[in-house]
CSV table of C-alpha atoms and ligand atoms in Angstrom, one decimal:
chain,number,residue,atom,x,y,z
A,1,UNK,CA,22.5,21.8,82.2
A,2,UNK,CA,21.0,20.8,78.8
A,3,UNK,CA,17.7,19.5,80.8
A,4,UNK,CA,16.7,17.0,78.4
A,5,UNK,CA,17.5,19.3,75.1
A,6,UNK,CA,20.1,17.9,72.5
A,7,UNK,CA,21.7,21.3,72.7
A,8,UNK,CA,22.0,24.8,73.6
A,9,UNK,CA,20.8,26.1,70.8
A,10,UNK,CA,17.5,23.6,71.2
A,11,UNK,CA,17.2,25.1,74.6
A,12,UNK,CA,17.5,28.4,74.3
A,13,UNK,CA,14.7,28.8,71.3
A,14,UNK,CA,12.3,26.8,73.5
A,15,UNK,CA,13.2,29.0,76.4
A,16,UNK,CA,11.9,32.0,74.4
A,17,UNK,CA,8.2,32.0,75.6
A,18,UNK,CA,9.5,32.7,79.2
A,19,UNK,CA,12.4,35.0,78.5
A,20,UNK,CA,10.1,37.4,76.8
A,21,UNK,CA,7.9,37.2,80.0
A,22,UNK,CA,10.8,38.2,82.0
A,23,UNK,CA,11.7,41.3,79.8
A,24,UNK,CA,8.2,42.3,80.2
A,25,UNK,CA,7.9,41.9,83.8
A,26,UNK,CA,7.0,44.7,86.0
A,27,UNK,CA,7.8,47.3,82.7
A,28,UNK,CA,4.4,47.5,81.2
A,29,UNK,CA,1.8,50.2,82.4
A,30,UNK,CA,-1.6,49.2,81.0
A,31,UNK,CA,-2.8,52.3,83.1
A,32,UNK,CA,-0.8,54.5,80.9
A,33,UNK,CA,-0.2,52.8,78.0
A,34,UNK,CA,3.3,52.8,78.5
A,35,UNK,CA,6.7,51.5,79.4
A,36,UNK,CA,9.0,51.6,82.6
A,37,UNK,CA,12.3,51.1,82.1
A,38,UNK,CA,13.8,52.5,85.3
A,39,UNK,CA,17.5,51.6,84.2
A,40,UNK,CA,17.9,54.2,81.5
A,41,UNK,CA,17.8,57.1,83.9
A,42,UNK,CA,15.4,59.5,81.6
A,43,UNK,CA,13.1,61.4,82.8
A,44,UNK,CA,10.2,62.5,80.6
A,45,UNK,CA,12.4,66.1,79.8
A,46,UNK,CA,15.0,63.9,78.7
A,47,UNK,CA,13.3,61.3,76.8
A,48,UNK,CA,11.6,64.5,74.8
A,49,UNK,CA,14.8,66.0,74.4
A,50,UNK,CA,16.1,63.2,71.9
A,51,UNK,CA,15.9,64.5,68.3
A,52,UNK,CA,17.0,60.7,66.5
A,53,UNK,CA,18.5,56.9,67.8
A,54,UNK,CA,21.3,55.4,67.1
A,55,UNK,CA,21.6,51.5,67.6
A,56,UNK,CA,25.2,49.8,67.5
A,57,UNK,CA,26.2,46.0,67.8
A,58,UNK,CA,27.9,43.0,65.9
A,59,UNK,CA,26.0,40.7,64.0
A,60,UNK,CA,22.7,39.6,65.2
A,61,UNK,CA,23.0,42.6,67.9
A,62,UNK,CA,22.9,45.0,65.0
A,63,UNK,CA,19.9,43.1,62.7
A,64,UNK,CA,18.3,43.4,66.3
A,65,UNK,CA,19.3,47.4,66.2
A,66,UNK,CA,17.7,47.1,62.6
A,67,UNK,CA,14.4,46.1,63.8
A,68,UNK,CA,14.7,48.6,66.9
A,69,UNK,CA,15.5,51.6,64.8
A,70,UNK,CA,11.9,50.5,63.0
A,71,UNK,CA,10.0,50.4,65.9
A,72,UNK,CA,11.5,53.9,66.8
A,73,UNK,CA,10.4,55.4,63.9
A,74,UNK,CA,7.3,54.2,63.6
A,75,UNK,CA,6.0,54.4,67.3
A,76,UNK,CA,7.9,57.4,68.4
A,77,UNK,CA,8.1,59.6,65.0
A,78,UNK,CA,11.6,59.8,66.2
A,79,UNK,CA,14.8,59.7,63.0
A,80,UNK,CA,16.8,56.5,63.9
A,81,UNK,CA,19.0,54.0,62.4
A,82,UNK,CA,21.3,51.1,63.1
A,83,UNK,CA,24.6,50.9,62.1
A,84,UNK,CA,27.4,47.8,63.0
A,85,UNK,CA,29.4,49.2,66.3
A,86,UNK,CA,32.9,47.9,64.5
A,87,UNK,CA,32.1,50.5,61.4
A,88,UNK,CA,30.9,53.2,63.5
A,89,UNK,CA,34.4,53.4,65.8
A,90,UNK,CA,36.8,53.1,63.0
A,91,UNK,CA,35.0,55.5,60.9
A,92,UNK,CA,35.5,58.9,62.6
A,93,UNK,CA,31.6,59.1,63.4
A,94,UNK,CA,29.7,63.1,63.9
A,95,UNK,CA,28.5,62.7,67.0
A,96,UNK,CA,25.3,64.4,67.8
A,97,UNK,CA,24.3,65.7,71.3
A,98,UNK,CA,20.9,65.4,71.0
A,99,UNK,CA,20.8,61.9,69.7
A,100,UNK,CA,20.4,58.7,72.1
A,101,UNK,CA,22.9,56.0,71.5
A,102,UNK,CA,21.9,52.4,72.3
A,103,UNK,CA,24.6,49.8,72.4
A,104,UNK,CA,23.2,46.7,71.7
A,105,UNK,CA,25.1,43.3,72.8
A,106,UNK,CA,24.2,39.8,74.7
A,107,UNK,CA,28.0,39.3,76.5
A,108,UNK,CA,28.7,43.1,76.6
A,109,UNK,CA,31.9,41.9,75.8
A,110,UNK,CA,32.2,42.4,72.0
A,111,UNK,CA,35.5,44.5,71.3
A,112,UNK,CA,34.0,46.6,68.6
A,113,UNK,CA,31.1,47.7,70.6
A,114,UNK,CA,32.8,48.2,73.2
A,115,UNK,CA,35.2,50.6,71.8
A,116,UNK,CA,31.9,52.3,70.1
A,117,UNK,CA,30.9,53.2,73.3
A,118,UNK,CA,34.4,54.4,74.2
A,119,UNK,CA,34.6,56.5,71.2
A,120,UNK,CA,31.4,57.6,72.2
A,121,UNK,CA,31.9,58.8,76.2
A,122,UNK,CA,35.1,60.5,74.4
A,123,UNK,CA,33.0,62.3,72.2
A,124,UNK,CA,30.1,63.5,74.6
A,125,UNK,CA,27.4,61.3,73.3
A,126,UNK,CA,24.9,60.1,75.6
A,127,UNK,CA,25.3,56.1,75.4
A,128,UNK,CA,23.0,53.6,76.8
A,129,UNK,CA,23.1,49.8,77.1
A,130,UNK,CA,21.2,46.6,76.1
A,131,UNK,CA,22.6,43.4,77.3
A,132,UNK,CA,22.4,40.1,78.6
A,133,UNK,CA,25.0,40.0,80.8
A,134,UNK,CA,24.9,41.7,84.3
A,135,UNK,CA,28.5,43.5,85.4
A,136,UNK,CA,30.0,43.2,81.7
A,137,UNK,CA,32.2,45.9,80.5
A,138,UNK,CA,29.4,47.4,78.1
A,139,UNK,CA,26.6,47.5,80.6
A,140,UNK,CA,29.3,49.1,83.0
A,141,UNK,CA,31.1,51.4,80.6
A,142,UNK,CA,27.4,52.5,79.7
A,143,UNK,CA,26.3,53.2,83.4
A,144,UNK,CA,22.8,52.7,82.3
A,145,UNK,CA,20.4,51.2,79.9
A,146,UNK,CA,18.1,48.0,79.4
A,147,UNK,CA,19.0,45.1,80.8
A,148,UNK,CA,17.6,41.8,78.4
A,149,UNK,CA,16.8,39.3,80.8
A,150,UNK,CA,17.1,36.6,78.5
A,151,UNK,CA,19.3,34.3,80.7
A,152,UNK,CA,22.4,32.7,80.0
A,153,UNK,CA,23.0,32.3,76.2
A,154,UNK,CA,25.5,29.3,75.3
A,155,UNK,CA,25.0,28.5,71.5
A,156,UNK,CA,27.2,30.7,69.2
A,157,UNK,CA,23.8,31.2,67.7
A,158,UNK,CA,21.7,33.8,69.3
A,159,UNK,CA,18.4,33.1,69.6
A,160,UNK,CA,16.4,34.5,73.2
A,161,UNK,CA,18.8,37.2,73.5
A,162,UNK,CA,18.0,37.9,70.0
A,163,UNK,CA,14.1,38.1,70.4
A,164,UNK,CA,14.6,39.9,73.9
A,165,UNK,CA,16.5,42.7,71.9
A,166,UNK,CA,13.8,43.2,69.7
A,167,UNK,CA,11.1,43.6,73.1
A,168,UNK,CA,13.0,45.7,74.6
A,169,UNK,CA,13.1,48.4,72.1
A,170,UNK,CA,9.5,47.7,71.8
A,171,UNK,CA,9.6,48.8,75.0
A,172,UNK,CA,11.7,51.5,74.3
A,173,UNK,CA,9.7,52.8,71.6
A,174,UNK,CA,6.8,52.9,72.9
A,175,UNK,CA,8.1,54.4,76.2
A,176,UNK,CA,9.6,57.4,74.0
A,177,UNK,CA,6.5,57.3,71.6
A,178,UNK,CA,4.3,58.1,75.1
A,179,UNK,CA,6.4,60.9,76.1
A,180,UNK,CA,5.7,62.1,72.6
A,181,UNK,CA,2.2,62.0,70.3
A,182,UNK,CA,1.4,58.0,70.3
A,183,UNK,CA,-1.8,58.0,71.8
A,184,UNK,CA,-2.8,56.2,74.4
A,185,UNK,CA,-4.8,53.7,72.4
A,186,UNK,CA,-2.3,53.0,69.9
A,187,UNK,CA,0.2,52.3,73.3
A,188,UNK,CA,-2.9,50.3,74.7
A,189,UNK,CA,-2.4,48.2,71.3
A,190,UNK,CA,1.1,47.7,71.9
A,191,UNK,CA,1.2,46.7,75.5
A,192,UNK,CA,-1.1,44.2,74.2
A,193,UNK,CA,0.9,43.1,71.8
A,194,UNK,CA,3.6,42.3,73.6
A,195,UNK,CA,1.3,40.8,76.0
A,196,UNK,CA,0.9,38.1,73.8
A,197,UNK,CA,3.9,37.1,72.8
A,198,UNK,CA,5.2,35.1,74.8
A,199,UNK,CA,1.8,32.5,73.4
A,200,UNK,CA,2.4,33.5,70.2
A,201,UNK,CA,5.8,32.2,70.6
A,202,UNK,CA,5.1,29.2,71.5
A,203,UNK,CA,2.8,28.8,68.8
A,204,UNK,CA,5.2,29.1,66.5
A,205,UNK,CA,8.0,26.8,68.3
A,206,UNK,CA,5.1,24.1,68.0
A,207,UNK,CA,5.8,24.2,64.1
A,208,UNK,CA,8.9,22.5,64.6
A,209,UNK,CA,8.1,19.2,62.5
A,210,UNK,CA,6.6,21.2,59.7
A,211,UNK,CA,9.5,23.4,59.4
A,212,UNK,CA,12.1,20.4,60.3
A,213,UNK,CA,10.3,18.7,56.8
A,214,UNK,CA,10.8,22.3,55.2
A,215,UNK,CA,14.2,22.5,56.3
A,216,UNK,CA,15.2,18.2,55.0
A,217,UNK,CA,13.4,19.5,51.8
A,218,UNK,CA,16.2,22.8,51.1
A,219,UNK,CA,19.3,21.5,52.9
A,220,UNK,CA,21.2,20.3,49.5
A,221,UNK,CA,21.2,23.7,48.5
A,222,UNK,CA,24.6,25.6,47.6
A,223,UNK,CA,23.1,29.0,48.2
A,224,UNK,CA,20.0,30.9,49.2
A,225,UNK,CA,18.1,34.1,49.2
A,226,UNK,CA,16.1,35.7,51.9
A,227,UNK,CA,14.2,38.3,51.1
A,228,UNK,CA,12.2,41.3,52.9
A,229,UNK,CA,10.8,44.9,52.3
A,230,UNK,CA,11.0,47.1,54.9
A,231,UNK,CA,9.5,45.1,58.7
A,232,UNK,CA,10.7,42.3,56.5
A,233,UNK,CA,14.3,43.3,56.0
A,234,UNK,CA,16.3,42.9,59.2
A,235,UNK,CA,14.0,39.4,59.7
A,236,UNK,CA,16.0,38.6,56.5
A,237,UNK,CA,18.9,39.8,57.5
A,238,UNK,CA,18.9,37.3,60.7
A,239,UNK,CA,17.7,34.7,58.8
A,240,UNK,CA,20.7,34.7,56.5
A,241,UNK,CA,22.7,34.9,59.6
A,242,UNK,CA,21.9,32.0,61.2
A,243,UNK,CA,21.9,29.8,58.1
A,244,UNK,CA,25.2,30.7,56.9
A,245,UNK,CA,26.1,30.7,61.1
A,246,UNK,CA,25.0,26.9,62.0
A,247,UNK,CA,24.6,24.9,58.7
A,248,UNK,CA,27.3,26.7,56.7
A,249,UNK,CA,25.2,27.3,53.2
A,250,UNK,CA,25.7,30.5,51.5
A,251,UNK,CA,23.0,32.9,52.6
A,252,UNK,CA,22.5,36.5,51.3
A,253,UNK,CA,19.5,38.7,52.4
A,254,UNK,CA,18.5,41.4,50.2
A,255,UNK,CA,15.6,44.2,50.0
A,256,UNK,CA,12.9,42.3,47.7
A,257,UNK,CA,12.9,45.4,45.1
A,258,UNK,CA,16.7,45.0,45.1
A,259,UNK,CA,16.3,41.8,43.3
A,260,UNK,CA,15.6,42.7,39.8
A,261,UNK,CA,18.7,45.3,40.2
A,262,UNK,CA,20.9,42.4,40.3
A,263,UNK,CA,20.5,39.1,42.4
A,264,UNK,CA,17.8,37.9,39.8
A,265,UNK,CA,20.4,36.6,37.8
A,266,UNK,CA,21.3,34.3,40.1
A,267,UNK,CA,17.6,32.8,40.0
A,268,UNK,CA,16.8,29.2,38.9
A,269,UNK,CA,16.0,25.8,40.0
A,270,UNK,CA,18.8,25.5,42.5
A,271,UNK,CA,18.6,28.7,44.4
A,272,UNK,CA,15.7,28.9,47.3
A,273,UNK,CA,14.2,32.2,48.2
A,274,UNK,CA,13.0,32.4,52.1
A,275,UNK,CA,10.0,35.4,51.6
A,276,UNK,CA,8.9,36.9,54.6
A,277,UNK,CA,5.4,38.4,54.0
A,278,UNK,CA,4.3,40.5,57.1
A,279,UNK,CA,0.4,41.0,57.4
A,280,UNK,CA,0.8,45.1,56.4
A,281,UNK,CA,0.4,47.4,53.8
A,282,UNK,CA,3.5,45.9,51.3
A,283,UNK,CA,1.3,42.2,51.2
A,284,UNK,CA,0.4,42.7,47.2
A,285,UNK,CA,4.4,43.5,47.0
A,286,UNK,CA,5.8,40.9,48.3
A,287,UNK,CA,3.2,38.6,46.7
A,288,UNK,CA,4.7,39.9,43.2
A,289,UNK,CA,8.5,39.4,45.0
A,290,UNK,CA,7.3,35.9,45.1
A,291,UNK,CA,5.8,35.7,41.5
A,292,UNK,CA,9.0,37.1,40.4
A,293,UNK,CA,11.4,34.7,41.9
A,294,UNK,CA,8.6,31.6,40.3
A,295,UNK,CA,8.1,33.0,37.1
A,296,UNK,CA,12.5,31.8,36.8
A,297,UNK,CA,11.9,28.4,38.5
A,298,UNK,CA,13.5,29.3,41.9
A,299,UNK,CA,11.5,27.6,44.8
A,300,UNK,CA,10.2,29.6,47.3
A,301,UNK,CA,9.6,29.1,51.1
A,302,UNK,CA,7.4,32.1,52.4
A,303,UNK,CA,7.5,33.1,56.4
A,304,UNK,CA,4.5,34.8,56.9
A,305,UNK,CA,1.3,35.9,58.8
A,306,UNK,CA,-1.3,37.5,56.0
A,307,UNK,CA,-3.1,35.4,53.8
A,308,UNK,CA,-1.1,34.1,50.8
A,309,UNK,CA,-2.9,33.0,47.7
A,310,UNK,CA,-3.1,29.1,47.7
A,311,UNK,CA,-0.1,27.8,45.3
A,312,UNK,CA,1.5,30.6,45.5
A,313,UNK,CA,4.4,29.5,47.3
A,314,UNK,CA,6.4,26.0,47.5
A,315,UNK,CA,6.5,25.7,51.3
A,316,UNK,CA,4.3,28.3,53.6
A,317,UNK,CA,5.3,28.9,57.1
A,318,UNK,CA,2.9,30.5,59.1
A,319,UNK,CA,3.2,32.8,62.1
A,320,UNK,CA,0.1,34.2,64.5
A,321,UNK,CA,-1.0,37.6,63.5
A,322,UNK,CA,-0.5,40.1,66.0
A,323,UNK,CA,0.4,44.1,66.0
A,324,UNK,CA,1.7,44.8,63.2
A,325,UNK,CA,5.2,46.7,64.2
A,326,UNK,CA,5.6,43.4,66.7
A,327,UNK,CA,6.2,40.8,63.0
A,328,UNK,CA,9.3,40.9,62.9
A,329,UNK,CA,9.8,39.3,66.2
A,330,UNK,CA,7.1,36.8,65.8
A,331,UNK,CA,8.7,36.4,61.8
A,332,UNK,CA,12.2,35.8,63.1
A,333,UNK,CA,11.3,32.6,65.1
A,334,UNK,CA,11.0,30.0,62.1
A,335,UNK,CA,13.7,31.4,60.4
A,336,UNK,CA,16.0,30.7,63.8
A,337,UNK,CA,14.5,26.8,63.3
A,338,UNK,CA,15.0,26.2,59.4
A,339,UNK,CA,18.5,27.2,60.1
A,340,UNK,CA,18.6,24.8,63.5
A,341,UNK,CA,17.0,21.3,61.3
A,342,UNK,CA,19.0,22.0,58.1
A,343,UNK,CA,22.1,22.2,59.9
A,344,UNK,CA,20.7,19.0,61.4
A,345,UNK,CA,20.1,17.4,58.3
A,346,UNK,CA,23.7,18.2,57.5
A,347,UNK,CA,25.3,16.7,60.6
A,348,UNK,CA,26.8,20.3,61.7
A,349,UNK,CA,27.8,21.3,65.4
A,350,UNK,CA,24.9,23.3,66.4
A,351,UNK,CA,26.2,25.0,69.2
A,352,UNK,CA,29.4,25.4,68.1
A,353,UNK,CA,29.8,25.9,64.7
A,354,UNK,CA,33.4,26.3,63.0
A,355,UNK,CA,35.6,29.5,63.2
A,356,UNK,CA,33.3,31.7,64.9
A,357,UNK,CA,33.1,32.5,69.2
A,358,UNK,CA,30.3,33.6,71.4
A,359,UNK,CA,31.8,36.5,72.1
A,360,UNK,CA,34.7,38.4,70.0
A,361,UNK,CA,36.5,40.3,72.9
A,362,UNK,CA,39.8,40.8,71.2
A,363,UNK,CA,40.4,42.3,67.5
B,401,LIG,C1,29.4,37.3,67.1
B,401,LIG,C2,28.5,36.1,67.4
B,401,LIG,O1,30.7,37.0,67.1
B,401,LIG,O2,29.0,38.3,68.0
B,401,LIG,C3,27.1,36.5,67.1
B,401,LIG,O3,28.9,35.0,66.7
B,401,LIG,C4,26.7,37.7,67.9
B,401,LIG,O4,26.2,35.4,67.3
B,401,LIG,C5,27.7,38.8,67.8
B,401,LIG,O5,25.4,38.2,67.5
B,401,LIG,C6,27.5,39.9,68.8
B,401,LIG,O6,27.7,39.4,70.1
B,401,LIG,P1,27.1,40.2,71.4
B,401,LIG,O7,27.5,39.4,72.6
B,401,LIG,O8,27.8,41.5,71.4
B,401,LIG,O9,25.7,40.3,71.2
């Protein structure tokens, strides 16, 4: 089952390349610039009739929301957020006719999100899926939605799933940005885009020694930072995740112009920062994030894909440049393998790591 690999985890990263190929199968239209996505059961009317998108899951499912609710906004022009499925059914949540609900999960199992979605139907919302797992109960209390097609997922950790989240509202966006005022050659850039990620991809898995030596380099650490600015946050987010997930070091991501409000003082010699630097408008920011977090001896490790100033940074892991609203798929990769080699280096059980389950199906 492992086919060579020394786990699931190792598997299902390298599997990434082809999993994104499979979301994107038969769902682009270069003539239109555009997305099909045939399970959601929208037609243009209704697609146009969303005024703002809501995306609910559990852990990584709701980073992945994070980075969906981004791509909403910036390809559609269309309000939207993410918010964790288990706070939004416990909460007594408004809910608004005219808003799209995406329920986000690999199993389709996940209690909370599941009851999100019942709390939902109760209420009248309109309530799609995006899963993994064919015949679920999310993906069949939903009734419709985006299936992931990232295969079967065994490691605790999710990685393809993960990264086929992020594609598909891509897709998503871009399929209600079309309907809407992206033009066609901004959706021509896109398609593109996505187009190339699966190589880009596999680029970035063909790092693994460099960021293995990274990861051998940081593992003593007691606690690190990662930190993002807006496409950068939710990458931060997930790369906290999986750290604290599969190597057990205290991880804690935080918006970079958070950190003089607080987590500063925390700064010094023993505390790494992971800086993720997308190629976009913020570049001159984050590279004073970084002089920041020197200027009080804490070592940093930058993920990035613009051009950094030699020196700047300890450690510089570098990703392809592609469209810009595409980083933070393309950022999240190395972040999934510094987590994978330092819980190497530390001996840890990759695939299953201590107190947590694949899937949470009761509360
Ligand atoms: C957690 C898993 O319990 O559930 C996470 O440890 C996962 O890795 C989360 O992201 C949500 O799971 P699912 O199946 O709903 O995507």
């Amino acid at each position: 089952e492992l086919g060579g690999h020394t786990d699931f985890m190792r598997k299902e990263m390298t599997e990434q390349p082809e999993a994104i190929a499979r979301a994107l199968r038969g769902r682009l239209d270069e003539r239109f610039a555009t997305a099909h996505l045939g399970g959601l059961g929208l037609d243009p009317m209704a697609l146009r009739a969303i005024k703002r998108v809501k995306f609910l899951g559990c852990g990584s499912a709701y980073y992945a929301g994070q980075m969906g609710a981004a791509l909403v906004e910036e390809l559609a022009r269309v309000p939207a957020d993410a918010e964790p499925a288990s706070e939004y059914r416990y909460r007594n949540p408004v809910v608004d006719p005219d808003a799209l609900y995406v329920a986000v999960s690999q199993s389709g199992e996940t209690i909370d999100t599941l009851a999100a979605v019942q709390e939902l139907r109760r209420k009248g919302g309109r309530v799609i899926g995006a899963v993994n797992v064919v015949g679920s109960a999310i993906a069949r209390e939903c009734g419709s939605g985006v299936f992931l097609h990232a295969g079967p997922e065994v490691s605790v950790a999710s990685t393809k799933a993960l990264t086929n989240m992020t594609v598909s509202f891509a897709m998503l966006a871009l399929l209600l940005g079309r309907v809407r005022d992206l033009s066609a050659a901004a959706g021509t850039r896109v398609v593109t885009g996505l187009r190339a990620l699966p190589g880009q991809v596999e680029r970035v898995l063909a790092d693994d020694a460099e960021i293995a030596r990274i990861a051998k380099r940081y593992a003593h650490a007691r606690h690190m930072f990662f930190l993002g600015r807006v496409r950068g946050w939710p990458v931060a987010r997930e790369g906290a995740q999986k750290l604290k997930e599969i190597s057990y070091i205290h991880a804690e991501a935080y918006q970079s112009a958070e950190l003089k409000h607080g987590p500063l003082a925390l700064v010094d010699a023993e505390m790494p920062s992971v800086v993720i630097v997308p190629a976009d408008d913020l570049v001159a920011k984050n590279i004073g994030t970084i002089e920041q977090v020197k200027a009080r001896g804490g070592p940093v490790i930058a993920v990035t894909n613009a051009d950094l100033p030699d020196g700047l940074a300890d450690e510089v892991i570098r990703v392809p440049r592609g469209e810009p609203e595409l980083d933070p798929i393309l950022l999240t990769i190395p972040l999934q393998l510094l987590a994978y080699h330092t819980a190497t280096a530390l001996g840890r059980d990759i695939d299953k790591p201590r107190n947590l389950a694949k899937s949470v199906t009761v509360e």
